PDB file of C-alpha atoms in Angstrom:
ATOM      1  CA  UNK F   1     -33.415 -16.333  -0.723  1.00  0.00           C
ATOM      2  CA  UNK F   2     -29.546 -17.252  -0.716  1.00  0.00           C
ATOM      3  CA  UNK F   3     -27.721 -16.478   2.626  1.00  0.00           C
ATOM      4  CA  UNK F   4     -24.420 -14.657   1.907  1.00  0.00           C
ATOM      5  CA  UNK F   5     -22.682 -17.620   4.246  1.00  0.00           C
ATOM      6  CA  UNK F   6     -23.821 -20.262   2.353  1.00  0.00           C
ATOM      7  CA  UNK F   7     -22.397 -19.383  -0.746  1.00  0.00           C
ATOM      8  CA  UNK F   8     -18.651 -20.272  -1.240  1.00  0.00           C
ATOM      9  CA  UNK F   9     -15.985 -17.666  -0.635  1.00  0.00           C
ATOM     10  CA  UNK F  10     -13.844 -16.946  -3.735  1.00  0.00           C
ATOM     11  CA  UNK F  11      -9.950 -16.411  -2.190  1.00  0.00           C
ATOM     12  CA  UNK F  12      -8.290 -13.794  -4.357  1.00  0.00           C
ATOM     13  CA  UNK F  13      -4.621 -13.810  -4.614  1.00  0.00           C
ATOM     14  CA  UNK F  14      -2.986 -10.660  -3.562  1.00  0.00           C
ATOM     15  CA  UNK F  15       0.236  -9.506  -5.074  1.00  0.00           C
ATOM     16  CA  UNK F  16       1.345  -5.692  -5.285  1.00  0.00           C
ATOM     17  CA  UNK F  17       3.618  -6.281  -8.378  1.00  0.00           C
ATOM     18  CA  UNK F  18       1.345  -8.465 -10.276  1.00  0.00           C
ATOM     19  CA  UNK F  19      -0.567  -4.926 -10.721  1.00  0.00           C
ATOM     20  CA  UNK F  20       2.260  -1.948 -12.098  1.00  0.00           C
ATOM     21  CA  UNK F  21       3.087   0.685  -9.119  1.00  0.00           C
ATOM     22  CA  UNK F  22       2.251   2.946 -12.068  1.00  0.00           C
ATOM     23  CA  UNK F  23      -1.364   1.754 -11.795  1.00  0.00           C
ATOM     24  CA  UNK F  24      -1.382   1.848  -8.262  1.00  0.00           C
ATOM     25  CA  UNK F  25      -0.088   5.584  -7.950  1.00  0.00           C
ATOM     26  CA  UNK F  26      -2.845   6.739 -10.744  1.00  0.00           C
ATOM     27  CA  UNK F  27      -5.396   5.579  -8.601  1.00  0.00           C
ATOM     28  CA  UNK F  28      -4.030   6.838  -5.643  1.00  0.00           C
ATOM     29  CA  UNK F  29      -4.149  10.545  -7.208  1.00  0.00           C
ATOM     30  CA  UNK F  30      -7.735   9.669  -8.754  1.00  0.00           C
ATOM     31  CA  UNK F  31      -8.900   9.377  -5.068  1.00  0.00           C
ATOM     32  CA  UNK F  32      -6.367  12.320  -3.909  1.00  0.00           C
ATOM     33  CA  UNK F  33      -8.540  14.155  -6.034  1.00  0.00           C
ATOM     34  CA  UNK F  34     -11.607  13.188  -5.045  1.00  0.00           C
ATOM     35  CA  UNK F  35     -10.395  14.531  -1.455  1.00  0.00           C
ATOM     36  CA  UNK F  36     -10.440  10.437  -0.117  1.00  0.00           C
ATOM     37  CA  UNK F  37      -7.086  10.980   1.433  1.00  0.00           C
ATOM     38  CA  UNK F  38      -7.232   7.883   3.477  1.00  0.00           C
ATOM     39  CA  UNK F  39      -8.143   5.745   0.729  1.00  0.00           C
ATOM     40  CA  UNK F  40      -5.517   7.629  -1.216  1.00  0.00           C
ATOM     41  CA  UNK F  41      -2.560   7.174   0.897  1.00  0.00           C
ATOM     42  CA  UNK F  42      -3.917   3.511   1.252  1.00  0.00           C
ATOM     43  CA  UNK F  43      -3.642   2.815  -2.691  1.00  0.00           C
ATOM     44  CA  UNK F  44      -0.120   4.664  -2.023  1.00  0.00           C
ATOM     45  CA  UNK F  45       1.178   2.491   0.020  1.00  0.00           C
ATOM     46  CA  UNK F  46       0.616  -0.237  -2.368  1.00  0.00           C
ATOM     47  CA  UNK F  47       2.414   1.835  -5.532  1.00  0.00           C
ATOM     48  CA  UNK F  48       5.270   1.700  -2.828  1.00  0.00           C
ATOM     49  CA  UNK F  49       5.003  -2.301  -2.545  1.00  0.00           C
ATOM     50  CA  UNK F  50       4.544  -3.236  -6.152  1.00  0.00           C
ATOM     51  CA  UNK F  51       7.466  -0.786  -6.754  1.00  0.00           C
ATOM     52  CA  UNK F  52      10.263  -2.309  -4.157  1.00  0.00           C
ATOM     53  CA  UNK F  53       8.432  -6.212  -5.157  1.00  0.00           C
ATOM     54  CA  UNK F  54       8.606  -5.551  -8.506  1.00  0.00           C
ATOM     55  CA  UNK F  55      12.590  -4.495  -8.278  1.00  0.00           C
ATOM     56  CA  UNK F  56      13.352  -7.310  -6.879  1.00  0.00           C
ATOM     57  CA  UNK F  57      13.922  -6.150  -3.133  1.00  0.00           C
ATOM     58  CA  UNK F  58      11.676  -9.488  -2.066  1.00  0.00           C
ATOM     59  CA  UNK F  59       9.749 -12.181  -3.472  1.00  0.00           C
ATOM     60  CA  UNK F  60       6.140 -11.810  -3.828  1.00  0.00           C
ATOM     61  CA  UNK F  61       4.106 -12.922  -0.966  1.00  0.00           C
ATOM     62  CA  UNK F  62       0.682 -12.573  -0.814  1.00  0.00           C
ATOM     63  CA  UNK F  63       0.531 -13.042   3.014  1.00  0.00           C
ATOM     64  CA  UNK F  64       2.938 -10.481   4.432  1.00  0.00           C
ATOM     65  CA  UNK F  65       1.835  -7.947   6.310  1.00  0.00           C
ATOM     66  CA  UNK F  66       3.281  -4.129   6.709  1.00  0.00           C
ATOM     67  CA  UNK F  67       5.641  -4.403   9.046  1.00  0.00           C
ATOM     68  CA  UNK F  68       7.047  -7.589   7.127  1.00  0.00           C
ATOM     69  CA  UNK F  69       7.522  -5.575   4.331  1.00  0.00           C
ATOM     70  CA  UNK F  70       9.403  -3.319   6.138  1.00  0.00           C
ATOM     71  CA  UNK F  71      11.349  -6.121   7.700  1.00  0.00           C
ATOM     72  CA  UNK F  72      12.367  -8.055   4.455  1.00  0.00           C
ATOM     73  CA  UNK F  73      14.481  -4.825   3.000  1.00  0.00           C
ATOM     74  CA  UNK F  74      17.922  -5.199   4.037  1.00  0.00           C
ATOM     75  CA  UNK F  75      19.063  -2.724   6.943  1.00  0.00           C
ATOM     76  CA  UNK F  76      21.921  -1.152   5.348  1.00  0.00           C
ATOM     77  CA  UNK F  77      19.254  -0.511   1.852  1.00  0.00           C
ATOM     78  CA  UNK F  78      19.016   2.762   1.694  1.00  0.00           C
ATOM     79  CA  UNK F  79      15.228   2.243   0.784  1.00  0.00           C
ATOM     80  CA  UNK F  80      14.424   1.274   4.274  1.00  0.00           C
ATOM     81  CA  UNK F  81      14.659   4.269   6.312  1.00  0.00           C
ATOM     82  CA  UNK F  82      12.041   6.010   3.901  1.00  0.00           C
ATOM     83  CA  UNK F  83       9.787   3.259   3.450  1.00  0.00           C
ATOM     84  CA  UNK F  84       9.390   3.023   7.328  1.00  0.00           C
ATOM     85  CA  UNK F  85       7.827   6.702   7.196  1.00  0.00           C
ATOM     86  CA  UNK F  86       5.744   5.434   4.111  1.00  0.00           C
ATOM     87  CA  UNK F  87       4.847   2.329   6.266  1.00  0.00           C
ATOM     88  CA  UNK F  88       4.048   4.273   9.290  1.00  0.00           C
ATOM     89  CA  UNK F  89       1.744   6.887   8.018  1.00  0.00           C
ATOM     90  CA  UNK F  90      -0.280   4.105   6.399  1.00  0.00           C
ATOM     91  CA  UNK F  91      -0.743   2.420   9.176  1.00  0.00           C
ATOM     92  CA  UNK F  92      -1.808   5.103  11.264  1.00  0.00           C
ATOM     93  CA  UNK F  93      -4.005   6.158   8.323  1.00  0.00           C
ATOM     94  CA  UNK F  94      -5.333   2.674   7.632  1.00  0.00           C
ATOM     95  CA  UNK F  95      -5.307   0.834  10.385  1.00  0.00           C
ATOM     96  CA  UNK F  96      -5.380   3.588  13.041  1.00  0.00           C
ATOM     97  CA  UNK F  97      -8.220   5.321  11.879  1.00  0.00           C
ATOM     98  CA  UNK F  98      -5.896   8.547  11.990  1.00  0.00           C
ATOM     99  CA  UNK F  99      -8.152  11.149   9.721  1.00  0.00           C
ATOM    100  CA  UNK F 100      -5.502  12.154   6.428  1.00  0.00           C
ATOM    101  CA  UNK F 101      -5.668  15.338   5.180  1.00  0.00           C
ATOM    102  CA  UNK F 102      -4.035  16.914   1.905  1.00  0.00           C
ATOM    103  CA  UNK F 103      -0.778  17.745   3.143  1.00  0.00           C
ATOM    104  CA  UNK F 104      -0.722  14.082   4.913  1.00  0.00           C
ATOM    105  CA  UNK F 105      -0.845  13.069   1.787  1.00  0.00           C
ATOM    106  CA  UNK F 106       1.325  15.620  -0.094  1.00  0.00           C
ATOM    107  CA  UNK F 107       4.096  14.399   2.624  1.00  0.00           C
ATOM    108  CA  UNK F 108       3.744  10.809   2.151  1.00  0.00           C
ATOM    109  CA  UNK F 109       3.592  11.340  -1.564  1.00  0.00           C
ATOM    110  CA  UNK F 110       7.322  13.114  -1.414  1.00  0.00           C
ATOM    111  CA  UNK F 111       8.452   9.934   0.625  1.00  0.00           C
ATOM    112  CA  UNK F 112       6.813   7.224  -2.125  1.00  0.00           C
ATOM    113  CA  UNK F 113       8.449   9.524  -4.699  1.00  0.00           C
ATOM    114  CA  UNK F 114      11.949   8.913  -2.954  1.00  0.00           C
ATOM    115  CA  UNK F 115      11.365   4.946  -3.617  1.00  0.00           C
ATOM    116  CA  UNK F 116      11.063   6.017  -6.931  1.00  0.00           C
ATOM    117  CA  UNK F 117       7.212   5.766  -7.327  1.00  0.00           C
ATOM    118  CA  UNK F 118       7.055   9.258  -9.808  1.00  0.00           C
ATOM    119  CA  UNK F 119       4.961   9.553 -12.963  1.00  0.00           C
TER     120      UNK F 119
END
């Protein structure tokens, strides 16, 4: 039998815009409806990325991590106020093991909508 260790690890690139925010945000409502509200905001948060990558705000980067996201928009960007809220309830969500509920998400989906993630 083949130990899971001794076979070789396959790295995956990661890059929000090489997947449309469009895609991202349908899944994110697949799970929404599902009730998976952490997973949901989760896949949100990446609609959010792939949106602001994909416009240009920064270069893809398949190594940054939240808060460096948050970090590369500009301070006077008027995107960055609202995508620190986006970043923060993710986070807490996410990595925080905060329990989401549906008006956790129905709030953070008003603030991804104000990046311009609707559709």
């Amino acid at each position: 039998r083949e130990r899971l260790l001794d076979r070789p690890r396959e790295v995956v690139a990661f890059v929000p815009s090489a997947r449309s925010w469009t895609s991202w945000l349908a899944e994110a409502r697949a799970e929404a409806a599902r009730g998976a509200w952490r997973e949901a905001i989760h896949l949100g948060y990446w609609a959010a990325v792939s949106r602001l990558e994909g416009d240009g705000l920064w270069r893809p980067d398949k190594t940054r991590t939240p808060r460096e996201y948050l970090n590369a928009i500009p301070a006077a960007n008027s995107s960055k106020p609202i995508f620190a809220v986006v970043t923060k309830t993710f986070e807490s969500s996410w990595y925080g093991g905060r329990p989401a509920s549906a008006e956790d998400f129905a709030r953070f989906m008003a603030e991804i909508e104000n990046l311009g993630c609707r559709g």
